[in-house]
Coordinates of N, CA and C in Angstrom, one line a residue:
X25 N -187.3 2.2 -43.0 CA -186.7 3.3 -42.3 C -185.2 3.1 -42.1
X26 N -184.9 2.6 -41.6 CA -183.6 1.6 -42.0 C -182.7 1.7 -42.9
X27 N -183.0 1.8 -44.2 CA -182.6 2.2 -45.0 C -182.2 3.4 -45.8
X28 N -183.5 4.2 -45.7 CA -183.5 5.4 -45.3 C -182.0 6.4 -44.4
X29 N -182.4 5.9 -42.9 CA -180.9 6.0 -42.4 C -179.6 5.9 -42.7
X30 N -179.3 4.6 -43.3 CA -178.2 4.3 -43.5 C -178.1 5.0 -44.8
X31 N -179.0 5.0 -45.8 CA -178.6 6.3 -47.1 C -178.0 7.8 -46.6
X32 N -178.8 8.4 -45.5 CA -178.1 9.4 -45.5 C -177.2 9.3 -44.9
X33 N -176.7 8.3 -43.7 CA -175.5 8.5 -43.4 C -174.2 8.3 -44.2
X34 N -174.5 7.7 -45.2 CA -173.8 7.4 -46.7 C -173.4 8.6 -46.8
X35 N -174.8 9.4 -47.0 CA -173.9 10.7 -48.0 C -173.3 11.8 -46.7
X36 N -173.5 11.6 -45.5 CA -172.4 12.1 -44.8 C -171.2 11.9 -44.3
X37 N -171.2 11.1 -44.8 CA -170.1 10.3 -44.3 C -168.8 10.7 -45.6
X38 N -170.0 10.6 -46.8 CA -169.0 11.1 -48.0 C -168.7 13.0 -48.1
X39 N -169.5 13.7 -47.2 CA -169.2 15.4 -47.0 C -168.2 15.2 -46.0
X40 N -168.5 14.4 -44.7 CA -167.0 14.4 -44.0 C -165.2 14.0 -44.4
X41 N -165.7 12.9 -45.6 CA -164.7 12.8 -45.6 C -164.2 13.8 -46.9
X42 N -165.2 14.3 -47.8 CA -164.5 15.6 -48.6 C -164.1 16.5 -47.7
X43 N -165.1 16.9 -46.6 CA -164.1 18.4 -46.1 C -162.9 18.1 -45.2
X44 N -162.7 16.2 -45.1 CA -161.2 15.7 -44.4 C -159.9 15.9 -45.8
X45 N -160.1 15.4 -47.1 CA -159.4 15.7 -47.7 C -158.9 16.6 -48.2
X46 N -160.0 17.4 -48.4 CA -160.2 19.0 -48.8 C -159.9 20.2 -48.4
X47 N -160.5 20.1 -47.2 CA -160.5 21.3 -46.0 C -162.3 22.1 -46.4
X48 N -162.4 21.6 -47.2 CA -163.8 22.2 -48.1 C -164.9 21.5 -48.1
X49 N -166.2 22.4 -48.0 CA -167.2 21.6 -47.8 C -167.3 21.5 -49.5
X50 N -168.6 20.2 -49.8 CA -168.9 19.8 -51.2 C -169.7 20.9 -51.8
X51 N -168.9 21.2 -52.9 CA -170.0 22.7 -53.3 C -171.2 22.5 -55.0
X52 N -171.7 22.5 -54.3 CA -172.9 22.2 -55.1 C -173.5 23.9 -56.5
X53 N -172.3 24.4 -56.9 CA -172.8 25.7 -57.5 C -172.9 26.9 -56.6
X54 N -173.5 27.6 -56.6 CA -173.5 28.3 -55.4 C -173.8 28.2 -54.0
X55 N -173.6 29.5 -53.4 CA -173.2 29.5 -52.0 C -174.7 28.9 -51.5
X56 N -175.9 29.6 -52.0 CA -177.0 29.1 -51.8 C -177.4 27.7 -51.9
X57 N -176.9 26.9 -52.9 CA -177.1 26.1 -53.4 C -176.9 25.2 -52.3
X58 N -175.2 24.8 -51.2 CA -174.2 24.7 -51.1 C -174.9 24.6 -49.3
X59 N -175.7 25.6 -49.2 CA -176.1 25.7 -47.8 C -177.4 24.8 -48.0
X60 N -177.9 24.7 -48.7 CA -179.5 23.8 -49.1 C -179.2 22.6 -48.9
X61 N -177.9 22.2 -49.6 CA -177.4 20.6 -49.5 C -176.9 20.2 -48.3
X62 N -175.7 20.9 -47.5 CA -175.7 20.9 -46.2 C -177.1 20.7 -45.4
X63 N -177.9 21.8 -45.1 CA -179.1 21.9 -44.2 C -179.4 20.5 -44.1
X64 N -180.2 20.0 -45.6 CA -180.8 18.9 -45.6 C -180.2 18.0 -45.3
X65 N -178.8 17.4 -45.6 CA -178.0 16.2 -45.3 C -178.4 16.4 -43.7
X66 N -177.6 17.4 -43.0 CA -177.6 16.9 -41.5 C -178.8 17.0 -40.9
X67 N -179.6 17.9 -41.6 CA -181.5 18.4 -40.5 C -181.8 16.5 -40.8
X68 N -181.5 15.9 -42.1 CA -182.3 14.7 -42.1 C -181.7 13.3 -41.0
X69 N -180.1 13.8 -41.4 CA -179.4 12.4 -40.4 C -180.2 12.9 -38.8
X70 N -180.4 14.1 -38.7 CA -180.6 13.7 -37.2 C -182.2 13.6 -37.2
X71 N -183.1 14.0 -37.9 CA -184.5 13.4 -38.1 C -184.4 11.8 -38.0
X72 N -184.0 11.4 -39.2 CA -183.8 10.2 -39.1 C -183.5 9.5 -38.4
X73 N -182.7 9.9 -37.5 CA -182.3 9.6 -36.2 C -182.9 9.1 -34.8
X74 N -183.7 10.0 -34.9 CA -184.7 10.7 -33.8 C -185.9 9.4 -34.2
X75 N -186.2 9.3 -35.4 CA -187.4 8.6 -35.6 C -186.9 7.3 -35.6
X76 N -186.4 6.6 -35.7 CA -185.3 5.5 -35.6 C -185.4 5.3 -34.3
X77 N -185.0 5.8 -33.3 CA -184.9 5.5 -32.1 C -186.2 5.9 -31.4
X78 N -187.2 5.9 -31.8 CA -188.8 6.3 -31.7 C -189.3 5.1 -32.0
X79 N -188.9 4.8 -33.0 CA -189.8 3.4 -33.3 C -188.7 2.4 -33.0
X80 N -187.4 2.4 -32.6 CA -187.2 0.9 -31.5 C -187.6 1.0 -30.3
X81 N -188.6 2.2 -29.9 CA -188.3 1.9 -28.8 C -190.2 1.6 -28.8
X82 N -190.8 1.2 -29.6 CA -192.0 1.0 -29.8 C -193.4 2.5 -30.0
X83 N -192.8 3.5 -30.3 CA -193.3 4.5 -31.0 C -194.2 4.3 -32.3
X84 N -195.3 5.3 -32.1 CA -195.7 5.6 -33.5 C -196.2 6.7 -33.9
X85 N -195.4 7.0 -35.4 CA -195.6 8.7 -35.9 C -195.9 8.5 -36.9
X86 N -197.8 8.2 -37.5 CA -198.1 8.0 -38.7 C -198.0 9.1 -39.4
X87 N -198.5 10.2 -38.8 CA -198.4 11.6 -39.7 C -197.5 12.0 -39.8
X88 N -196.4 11.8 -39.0 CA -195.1 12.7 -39.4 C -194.0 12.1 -40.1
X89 N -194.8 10.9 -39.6 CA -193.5 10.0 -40.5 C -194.1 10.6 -42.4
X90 N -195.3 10.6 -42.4 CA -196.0 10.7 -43.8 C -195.4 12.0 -43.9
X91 N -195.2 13.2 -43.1 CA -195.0 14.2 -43.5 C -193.4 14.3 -44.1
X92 N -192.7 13.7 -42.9 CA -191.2 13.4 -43.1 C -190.8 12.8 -44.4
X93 N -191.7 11.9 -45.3 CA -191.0 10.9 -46.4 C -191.5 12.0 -47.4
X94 N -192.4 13.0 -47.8 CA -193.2 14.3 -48.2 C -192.0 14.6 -48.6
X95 N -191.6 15.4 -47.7 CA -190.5 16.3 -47.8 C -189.1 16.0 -48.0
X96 N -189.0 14.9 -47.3 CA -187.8 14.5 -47.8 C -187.4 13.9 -49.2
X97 N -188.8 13.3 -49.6 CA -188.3 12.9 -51.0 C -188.7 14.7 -51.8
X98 N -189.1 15.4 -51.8 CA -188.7 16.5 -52.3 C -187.1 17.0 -52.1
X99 N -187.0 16.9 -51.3 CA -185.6 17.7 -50.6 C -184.2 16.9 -51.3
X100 N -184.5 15.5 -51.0 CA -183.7 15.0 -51.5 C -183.4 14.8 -53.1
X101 N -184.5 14.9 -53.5 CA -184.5 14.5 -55.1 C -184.2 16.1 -55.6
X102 N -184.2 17.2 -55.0 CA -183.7 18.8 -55.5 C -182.3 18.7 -55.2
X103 N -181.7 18.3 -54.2 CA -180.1 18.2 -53.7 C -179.9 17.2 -55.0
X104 N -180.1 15.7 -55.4 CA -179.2 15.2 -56.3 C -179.5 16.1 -57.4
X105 N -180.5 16.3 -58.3 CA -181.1 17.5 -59.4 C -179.9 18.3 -59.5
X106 N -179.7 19.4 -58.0 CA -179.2 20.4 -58.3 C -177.0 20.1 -58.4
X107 N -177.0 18.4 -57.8 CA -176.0 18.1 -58.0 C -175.4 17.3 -59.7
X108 N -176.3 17.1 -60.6 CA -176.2 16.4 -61.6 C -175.9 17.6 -62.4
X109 N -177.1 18.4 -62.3 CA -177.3 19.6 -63.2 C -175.4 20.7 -63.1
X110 N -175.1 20.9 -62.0 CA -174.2 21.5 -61.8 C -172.7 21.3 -61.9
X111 N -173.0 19.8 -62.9 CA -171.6 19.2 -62.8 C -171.1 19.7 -64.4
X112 N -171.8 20.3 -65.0 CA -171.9 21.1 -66.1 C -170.4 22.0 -66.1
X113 N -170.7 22.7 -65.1 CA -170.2 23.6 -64.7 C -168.5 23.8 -64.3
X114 N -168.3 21.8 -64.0 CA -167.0 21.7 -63.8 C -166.1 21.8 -64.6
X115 N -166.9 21.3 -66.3 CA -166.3 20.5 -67.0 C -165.4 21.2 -67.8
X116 N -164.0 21.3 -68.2 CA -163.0 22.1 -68.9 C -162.4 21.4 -70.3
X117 N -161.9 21.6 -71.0 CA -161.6 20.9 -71.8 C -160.0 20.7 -71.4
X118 N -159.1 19.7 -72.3 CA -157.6 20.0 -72.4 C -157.2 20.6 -73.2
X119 N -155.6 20.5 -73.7 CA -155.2 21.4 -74.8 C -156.0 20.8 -76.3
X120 N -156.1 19.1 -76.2 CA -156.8 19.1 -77.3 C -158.3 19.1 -77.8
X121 N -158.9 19.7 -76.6 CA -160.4 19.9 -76.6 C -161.0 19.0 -76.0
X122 N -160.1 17.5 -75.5 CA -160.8 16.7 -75.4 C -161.8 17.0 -73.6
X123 N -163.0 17.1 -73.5 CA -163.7 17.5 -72.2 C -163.2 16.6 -71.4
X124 N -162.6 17.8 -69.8 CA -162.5 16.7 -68.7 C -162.6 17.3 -67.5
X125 N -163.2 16.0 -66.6 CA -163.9 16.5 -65.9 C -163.2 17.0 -64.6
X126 N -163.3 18.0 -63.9 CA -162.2 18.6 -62.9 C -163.1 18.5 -62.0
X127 N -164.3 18.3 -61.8 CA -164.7 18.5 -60.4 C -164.6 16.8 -59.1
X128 N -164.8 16.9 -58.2 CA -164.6 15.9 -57.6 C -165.6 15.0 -58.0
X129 N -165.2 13.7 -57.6 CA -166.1 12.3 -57.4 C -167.4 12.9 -56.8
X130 N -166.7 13.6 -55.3 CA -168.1 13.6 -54.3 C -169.1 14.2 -54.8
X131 N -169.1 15.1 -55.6 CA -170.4 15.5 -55.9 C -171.2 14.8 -56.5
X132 N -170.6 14.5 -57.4 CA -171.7 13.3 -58.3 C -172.0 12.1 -57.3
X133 N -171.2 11.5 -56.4 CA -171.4 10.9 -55.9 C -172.6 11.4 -54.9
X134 N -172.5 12.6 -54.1 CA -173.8 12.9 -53.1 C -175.0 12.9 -54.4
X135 N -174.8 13.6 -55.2 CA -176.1 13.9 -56.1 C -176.5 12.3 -56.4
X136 N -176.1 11.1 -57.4 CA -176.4 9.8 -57.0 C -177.1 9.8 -55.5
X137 N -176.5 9.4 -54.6 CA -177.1 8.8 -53.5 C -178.4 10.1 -52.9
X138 N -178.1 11.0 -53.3 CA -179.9 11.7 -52.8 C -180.5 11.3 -54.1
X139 N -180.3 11.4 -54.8 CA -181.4 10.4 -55.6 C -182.1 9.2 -55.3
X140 N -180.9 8.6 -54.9 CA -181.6 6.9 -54.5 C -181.9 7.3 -53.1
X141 N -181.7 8.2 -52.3 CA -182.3 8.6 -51.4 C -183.7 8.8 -51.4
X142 N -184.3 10.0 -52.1 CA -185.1 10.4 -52.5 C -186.4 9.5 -53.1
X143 N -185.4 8.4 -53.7 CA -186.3 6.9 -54.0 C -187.0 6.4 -53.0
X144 N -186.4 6.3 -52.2 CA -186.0 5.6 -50.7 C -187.4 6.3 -50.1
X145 N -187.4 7.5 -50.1 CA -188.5 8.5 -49.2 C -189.8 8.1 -50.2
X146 N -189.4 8.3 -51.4 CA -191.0 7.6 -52.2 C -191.5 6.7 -52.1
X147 N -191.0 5.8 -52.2 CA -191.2 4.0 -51.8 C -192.0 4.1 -50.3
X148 N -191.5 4.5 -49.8 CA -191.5 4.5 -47.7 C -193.2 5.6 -48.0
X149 N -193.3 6.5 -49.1 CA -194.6 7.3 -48.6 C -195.4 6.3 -49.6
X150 N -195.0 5.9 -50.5 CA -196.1 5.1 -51.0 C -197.2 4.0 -50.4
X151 N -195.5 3.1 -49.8 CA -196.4 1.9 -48.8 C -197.0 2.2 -47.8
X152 N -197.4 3.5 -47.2 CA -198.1 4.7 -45.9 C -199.1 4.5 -46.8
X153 N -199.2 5.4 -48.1 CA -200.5 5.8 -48.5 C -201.2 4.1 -49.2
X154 N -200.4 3.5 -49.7 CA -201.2 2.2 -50.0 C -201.6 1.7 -48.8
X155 N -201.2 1.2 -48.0 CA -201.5 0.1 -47.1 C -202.1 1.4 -46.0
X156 N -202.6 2.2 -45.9 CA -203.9 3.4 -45.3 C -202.8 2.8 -43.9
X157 N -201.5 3.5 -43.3 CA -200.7 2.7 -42.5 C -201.3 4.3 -41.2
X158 N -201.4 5.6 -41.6 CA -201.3 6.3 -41.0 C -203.1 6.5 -40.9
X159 N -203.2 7.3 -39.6 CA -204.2 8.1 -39.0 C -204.3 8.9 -38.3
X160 N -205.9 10.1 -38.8 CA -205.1 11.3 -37.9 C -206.0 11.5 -37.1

């Protein structure tokens, strides 16, 4: 879980400081697109959050935790997808054709880290459903 955490606060940490350099949030293709990536980054840091300080404080959420790594590795693994896929879209050529790439670091960078995010949520639901860790 731990890990988990600290992944997403990775990648917000990298939207804060694009919209510090920028003035602009990280745009992922469209506006829709753009609001999906957002939602999830912050609905998860503060999930994550929440369950983090649940289980230090001796908590347990077998189902939701199972529900939470569900979704999340969906959610996350669609945000890097829709961030790899979209980097397409930056790319310009120069005067001598040679292709280059104009869009920022951060995007490819958030699309990476929700991936290994997304890892992160699979691993965490696997070892739930192998080791029978939850009950309902």
């Amino acid at each position: 879980k731990i890990a988990e955490l600290v992944s997403v606060y990775v990648i917000v940490i990298v939207f804060v400081l694009q919209l510090r350099s920028t003035g602009s949030l990280v745009t992922l293709g469209s506006k829709g697109d753009t609001i999906f990536y957002t939602g999830t980054i912050l609905g998860y840091s503060i999930i994550m959050s929440a369950i983090t300080i649940i289980k230090l404080f001796g908590g347990n959420l077998p189902v939701l935790e199972l529900a939470v790594n569900f979704v999340g590795c969906y959610l996350f693994f669609r945000v890097g997808g829709l961030s790899i896929t979209n980097t397409s879209k930056y790319a310009v050529s120069d005067i001598l054709g040679n292709p280059v790439l104009t869009m920022s670091n951060s995007v490819v960078s958030v699309g990476l880290l929700s991936l290994v995010t997304g890892l992160l949520f699979l691993f965490d639901l696997a070892f739930i459903l192998i080791n029978k860790y939850f009950s309902v």
